[in-house]
mmCIF file of N, CA, C and O in Angstrom:
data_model
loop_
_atom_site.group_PDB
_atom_site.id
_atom_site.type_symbol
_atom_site.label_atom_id
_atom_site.label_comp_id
_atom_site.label_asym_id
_atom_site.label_seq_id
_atom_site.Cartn_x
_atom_site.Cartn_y
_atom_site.Cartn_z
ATOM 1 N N UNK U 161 239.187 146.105 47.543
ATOM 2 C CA UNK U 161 240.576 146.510 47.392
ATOM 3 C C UNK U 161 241.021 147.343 48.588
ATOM 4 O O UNK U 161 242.040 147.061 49.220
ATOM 5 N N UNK U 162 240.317 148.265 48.852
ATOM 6 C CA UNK U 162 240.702 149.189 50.065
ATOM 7 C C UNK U 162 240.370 148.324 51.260
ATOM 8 O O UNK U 162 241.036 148.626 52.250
ATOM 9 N N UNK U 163 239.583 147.405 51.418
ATOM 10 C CA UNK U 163 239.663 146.538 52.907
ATOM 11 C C UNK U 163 240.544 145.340 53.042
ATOM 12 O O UNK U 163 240.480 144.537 53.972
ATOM 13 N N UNK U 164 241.441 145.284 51.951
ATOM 14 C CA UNK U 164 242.377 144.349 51.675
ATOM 15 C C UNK U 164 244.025 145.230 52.060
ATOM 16 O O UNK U 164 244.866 144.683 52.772
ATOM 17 N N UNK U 165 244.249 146.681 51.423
ATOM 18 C CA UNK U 165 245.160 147.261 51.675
ATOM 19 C C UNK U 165 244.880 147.764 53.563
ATOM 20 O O UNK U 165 245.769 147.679 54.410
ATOM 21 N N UNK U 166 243.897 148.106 53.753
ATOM 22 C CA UNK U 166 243.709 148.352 55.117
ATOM 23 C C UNK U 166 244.428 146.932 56.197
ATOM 24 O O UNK U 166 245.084 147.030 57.234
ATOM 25 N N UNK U 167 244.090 145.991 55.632
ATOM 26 C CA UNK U 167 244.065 145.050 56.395
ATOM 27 C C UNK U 167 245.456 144.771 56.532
ATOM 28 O O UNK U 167 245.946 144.653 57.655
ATOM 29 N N UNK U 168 246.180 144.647 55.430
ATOM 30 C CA UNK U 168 247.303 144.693 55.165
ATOM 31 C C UNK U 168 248.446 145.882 56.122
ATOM 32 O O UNK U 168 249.546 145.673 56.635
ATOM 33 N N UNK U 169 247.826 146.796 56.072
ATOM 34 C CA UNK U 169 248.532 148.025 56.898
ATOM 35 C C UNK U 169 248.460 147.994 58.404
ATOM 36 O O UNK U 169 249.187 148.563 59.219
ATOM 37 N N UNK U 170 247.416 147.198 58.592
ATOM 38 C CA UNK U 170 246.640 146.871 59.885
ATOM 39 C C UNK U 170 248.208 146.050 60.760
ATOM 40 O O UNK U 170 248.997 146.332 61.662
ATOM 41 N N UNK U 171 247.958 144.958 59.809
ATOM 42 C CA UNK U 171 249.048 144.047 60.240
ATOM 43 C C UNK U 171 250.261 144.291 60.099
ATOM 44 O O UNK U 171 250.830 143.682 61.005
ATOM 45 N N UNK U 172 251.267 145.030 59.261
ATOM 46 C CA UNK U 172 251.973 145.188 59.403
ATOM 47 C C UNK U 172 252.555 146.353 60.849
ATOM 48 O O UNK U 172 253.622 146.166 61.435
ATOM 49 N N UNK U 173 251.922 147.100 61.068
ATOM 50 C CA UNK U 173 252.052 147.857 62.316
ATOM 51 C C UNK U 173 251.763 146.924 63.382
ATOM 52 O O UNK U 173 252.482 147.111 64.365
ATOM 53 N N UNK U 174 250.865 145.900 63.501
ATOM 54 C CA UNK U 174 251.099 145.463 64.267
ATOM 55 C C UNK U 174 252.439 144.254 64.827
ATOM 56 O O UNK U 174 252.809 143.719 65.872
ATOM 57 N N UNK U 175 252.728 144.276 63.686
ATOM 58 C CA UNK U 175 253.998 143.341 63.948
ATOM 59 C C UNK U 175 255.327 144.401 64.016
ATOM 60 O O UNK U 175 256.409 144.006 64.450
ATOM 61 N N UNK U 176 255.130 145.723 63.560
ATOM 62 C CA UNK U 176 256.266 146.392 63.333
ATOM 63 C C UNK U 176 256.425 147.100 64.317
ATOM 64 O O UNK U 176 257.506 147.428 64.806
ATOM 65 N N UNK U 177 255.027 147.475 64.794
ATOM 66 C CA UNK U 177 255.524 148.374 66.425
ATOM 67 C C UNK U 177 255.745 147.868 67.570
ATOM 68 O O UNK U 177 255.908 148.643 68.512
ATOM 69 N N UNK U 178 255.824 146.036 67.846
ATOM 70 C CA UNK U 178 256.446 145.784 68.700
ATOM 71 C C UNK U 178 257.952 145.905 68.514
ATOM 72 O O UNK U 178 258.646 146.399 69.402
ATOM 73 N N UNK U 179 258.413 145.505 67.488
ATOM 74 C CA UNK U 179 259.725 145.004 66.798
ATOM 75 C C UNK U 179 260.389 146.194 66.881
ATOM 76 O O UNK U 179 261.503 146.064 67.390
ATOM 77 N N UNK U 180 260.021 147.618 66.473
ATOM 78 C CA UNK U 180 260.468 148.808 66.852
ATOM 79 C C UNK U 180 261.105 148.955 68.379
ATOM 80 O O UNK U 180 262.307 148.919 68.642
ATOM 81 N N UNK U 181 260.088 149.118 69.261
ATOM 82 C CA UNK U 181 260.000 149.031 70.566
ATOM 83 C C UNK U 181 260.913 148.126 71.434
ATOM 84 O O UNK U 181 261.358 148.391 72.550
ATOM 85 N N UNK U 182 261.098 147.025 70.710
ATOM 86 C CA UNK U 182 262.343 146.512 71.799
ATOM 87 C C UNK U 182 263.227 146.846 70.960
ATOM 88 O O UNK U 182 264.268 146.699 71.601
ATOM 89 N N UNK U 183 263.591 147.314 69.614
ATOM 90 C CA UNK U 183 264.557 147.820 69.591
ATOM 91 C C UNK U 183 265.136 148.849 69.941
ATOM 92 O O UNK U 183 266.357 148.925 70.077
ATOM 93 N N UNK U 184 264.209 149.915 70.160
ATOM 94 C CA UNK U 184 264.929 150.775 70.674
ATOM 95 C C UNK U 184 265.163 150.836 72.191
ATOM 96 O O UNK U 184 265.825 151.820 72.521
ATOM 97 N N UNK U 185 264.777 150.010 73.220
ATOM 98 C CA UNK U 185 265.021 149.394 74.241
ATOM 99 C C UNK U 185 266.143 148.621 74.148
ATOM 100 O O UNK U 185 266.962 148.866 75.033
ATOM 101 N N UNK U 186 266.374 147.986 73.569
ATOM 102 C CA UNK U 186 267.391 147.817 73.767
ATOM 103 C C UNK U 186 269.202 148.485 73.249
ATOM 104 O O UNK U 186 270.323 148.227 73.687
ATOM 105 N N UNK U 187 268.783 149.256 72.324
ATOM 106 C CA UNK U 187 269.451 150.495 72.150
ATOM 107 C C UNK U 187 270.024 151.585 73.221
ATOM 108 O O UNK U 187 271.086 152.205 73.278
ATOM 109 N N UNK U 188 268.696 151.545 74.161
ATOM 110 C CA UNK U 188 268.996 152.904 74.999
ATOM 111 C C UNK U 188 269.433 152.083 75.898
ATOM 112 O O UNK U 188 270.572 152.264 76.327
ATOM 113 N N UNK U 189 268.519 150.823 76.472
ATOM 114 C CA UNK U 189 269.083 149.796 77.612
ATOM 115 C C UNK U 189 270.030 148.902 78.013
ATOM 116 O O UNK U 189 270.669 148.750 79.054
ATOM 117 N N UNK U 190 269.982 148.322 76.918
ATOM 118 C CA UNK U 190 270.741 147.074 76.888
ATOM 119 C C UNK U 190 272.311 147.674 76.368
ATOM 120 O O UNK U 190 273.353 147.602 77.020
ATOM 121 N N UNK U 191 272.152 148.203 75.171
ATOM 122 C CA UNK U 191 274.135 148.357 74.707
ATOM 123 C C UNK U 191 274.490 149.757 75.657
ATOM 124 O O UNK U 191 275.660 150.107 75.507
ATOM 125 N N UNK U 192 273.900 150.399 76.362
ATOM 126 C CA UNK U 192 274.459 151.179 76.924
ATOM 127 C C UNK U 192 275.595 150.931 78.048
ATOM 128 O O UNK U 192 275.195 150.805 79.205
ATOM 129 N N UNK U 193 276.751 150.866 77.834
ATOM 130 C CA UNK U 193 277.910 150.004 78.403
ATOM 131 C C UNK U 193 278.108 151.242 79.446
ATOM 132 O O UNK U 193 278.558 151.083 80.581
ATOM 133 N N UNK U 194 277.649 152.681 78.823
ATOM 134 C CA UNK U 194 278.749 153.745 79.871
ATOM 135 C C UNK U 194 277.335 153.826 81.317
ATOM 136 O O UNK U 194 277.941 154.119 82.348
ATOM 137 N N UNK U 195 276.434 153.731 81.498
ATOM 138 C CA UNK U 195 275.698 153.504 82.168
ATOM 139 C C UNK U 195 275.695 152.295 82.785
ATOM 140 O O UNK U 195 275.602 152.223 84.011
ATOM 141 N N UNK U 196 275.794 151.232 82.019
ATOM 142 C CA UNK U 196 276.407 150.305 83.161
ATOM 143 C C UNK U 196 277.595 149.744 84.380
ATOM 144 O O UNK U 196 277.631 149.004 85.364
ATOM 145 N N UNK U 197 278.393 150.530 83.676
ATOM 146 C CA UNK U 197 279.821 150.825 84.622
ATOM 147 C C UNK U 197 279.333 151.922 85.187
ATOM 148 O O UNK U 197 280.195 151.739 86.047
ATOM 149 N N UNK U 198 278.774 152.914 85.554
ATOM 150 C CA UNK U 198 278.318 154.167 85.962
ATOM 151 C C UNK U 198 277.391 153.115 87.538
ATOM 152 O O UNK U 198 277.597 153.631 88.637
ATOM 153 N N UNK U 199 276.853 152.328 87.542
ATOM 154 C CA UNK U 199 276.236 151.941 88.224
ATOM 155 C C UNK U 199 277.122 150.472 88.917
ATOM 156 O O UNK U 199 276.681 149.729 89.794
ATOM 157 N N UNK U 200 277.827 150.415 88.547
ATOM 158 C CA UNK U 200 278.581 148.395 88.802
ATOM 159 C C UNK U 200 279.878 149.285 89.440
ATOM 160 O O UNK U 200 280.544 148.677 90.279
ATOM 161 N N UNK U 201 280.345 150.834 89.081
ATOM 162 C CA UNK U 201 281.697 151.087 89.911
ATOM 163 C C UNK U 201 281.823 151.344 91.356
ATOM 164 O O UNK U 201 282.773 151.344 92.139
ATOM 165 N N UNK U 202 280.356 151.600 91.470
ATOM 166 C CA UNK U 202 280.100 152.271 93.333
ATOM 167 C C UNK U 202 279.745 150.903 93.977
ATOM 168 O O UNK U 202 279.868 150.915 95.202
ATOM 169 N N UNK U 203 279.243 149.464 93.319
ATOM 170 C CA UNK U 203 279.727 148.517 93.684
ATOM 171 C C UNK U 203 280.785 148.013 93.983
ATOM 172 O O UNK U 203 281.099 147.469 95.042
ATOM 173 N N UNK U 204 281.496 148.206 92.880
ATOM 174 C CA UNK U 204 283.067 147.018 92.613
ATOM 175 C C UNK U 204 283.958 147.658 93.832
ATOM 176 O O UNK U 204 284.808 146.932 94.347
ATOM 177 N N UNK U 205 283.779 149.038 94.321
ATOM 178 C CA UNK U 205 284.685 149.670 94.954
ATOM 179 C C UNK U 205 284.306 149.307 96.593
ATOM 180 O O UNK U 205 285.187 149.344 97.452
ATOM 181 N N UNK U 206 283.000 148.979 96.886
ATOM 182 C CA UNK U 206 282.796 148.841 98.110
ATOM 183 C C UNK U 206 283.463 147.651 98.942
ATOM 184 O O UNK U 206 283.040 146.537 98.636
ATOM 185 N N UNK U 207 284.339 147.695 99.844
ATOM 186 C CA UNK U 207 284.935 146.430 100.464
ATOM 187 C C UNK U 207 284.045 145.675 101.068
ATOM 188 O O UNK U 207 284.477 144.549 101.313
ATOM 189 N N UNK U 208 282.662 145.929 101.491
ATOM 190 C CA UNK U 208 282.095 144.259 101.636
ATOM 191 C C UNK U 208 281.787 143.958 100.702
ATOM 192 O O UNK U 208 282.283 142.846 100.519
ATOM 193 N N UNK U 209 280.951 144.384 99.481
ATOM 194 C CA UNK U 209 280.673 143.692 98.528
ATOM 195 C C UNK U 209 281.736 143.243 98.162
ATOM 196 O O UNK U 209 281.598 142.033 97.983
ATOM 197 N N UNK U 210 283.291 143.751 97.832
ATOM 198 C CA UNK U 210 283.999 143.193 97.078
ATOM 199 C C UNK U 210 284.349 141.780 97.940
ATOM 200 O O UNK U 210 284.280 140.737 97.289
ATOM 201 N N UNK U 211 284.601 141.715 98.907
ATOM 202 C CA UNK U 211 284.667 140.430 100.086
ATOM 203 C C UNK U 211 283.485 139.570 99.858
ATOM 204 O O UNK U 211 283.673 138.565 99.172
ATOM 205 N N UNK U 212 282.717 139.717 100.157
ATOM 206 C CA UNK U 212 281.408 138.744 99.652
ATOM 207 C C UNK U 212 281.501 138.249 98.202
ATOM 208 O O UNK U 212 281.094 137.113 97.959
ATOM 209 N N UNK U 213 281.983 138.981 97.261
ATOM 210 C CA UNK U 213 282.653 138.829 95.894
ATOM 211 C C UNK U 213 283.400 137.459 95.538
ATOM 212 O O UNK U 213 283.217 136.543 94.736
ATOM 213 N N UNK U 214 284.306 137.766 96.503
ATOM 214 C CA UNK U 214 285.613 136.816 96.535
ATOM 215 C C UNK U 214 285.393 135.240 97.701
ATOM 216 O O UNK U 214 286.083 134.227 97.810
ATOM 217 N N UNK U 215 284.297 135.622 98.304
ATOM 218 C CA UNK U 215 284.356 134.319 99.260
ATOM 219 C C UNK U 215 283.076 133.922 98.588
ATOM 220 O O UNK U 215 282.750 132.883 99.163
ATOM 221 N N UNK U 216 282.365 134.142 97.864
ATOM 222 C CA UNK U 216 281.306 133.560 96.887
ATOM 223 C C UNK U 216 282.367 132.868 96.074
ATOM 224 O O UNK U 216 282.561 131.717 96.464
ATOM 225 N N UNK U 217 283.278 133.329 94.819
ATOM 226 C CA UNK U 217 283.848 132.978 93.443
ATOM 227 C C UNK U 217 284.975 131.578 94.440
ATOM 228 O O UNK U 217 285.314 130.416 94.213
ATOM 229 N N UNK U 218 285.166 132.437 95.387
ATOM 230 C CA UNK U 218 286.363 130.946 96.777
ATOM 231 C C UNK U 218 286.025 129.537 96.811
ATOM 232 O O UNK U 218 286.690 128.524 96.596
ATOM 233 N N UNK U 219 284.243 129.832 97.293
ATOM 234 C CA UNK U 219 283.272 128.722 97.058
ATOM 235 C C UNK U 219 283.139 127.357 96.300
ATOM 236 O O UNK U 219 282.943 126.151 96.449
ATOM 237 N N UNK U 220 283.386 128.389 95.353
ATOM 238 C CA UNK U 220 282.455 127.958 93.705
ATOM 239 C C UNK U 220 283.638 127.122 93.453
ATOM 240 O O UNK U 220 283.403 125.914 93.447
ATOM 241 N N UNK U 221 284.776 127.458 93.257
ATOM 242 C CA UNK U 221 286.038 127.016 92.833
ATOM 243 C C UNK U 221 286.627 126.040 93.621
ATOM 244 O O UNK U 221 287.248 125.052 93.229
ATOM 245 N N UNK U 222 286.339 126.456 95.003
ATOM 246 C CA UNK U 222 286.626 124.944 95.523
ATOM 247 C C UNK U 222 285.867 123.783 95.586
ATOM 248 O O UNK U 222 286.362 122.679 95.815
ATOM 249 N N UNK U 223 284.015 124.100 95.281
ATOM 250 C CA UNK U 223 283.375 122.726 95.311
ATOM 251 C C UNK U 223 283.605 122.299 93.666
ATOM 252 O O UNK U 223 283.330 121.130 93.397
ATOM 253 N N UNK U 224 284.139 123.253 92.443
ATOM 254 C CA UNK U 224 284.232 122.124 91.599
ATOM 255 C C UNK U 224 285.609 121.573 91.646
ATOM 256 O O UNK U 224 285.901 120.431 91.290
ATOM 257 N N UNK U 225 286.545 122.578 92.172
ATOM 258 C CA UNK U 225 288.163 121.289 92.359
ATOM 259 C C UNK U 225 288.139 120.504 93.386
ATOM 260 O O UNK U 225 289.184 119.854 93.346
ATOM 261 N N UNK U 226 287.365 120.132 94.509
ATOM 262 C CA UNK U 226 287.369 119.059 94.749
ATOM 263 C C UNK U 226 286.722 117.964 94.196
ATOM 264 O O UNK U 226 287.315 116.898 94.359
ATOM 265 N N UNK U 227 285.617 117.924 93.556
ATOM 266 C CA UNK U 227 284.250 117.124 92.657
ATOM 267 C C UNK U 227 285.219 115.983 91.784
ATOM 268 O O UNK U 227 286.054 116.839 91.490
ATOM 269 N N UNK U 228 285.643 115.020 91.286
ATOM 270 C CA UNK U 228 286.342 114.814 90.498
ATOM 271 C C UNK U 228 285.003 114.764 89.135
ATOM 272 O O UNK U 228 283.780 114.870 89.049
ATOM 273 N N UNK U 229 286.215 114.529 88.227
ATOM 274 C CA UNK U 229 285.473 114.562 87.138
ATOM 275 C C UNK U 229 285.233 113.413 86.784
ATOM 276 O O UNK U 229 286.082 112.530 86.667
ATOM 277 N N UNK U 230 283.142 113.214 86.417
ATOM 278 C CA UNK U 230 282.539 111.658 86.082
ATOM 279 C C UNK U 230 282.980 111.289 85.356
ATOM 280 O O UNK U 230 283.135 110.087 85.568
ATOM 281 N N UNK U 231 283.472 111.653 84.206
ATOM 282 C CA UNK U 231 284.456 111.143 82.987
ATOM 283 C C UNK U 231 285.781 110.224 83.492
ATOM 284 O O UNK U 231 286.061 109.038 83.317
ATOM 285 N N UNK U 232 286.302 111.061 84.033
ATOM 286 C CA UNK U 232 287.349 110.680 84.672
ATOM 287 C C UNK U 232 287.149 109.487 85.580
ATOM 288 O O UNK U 232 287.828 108.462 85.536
ATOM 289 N N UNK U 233 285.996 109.762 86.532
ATOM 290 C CA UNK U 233 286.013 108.062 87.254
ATOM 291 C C UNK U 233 285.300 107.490 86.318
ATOM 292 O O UNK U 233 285.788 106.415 85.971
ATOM 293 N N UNK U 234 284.528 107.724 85.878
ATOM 294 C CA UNK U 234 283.945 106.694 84.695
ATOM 295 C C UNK U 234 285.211 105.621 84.032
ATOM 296 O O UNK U 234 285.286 104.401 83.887
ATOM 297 N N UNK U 235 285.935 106.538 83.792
ATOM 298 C CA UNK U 235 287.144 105.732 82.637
ATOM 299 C C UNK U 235 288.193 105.189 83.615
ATOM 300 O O UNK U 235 288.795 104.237 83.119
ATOM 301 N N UNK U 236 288.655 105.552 85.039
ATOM 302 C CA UNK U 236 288.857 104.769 85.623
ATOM 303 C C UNK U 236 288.440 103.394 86.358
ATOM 304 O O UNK U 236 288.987 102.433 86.899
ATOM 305 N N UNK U 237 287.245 103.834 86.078
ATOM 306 C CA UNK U 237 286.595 101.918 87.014
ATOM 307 C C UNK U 237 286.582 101.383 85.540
ATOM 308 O O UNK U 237 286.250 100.199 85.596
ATOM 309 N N UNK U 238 286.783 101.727 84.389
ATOM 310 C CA UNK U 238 286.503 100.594 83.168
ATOM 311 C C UNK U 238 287.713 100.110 82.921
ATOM 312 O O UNK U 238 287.800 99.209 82.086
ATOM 313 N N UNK U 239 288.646 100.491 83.440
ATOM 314 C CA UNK U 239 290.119 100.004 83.720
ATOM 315 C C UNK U 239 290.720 99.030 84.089
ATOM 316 O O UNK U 239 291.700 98.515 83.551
ATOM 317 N N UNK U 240 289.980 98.597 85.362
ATOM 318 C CA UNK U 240 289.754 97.950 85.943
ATOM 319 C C UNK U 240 289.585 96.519 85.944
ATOM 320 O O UNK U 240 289.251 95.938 86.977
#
């Protein structure tokens, strides 16, 4: 009986003190929103990063508006 409740206690800590542990990681880490703006504002404010910002997102936006869409030629050559 007692190497059955042991065993039992055994395992449950072991499944419970990981499960603890990222929770409270992610408590202190993850939802902490005022620490993350605390660190992303001395970014957002810097003018090269913000330039490198904008000619990255420039990029992006122009290789998918030029791309047409496969759907779109798809259903045009069946037109055809």
């Amino acid at each position: 009986m007692t190497s059955a409740v042991s065993a039992v206690l055994i395992t449950m800590t072991c499944v419970f003190v990981p499960v603890s542990l990222l929770t409270v990681w992610v408590h202190d880490i993850v939802l902490d929103t005022d620490r993350y703006v605390a660190t992303v504002a001395r970014l957002a404010s810097d003018p090269a990063i913000e330039a490198a910002a904008v000619h990255r997102i420039s990029e992006v936006a122009d290789v998918r508006h030029r791309q047409p869409c496969r759907a779109l030629v798809r259903g045009a050559g069946a037109d055809r």
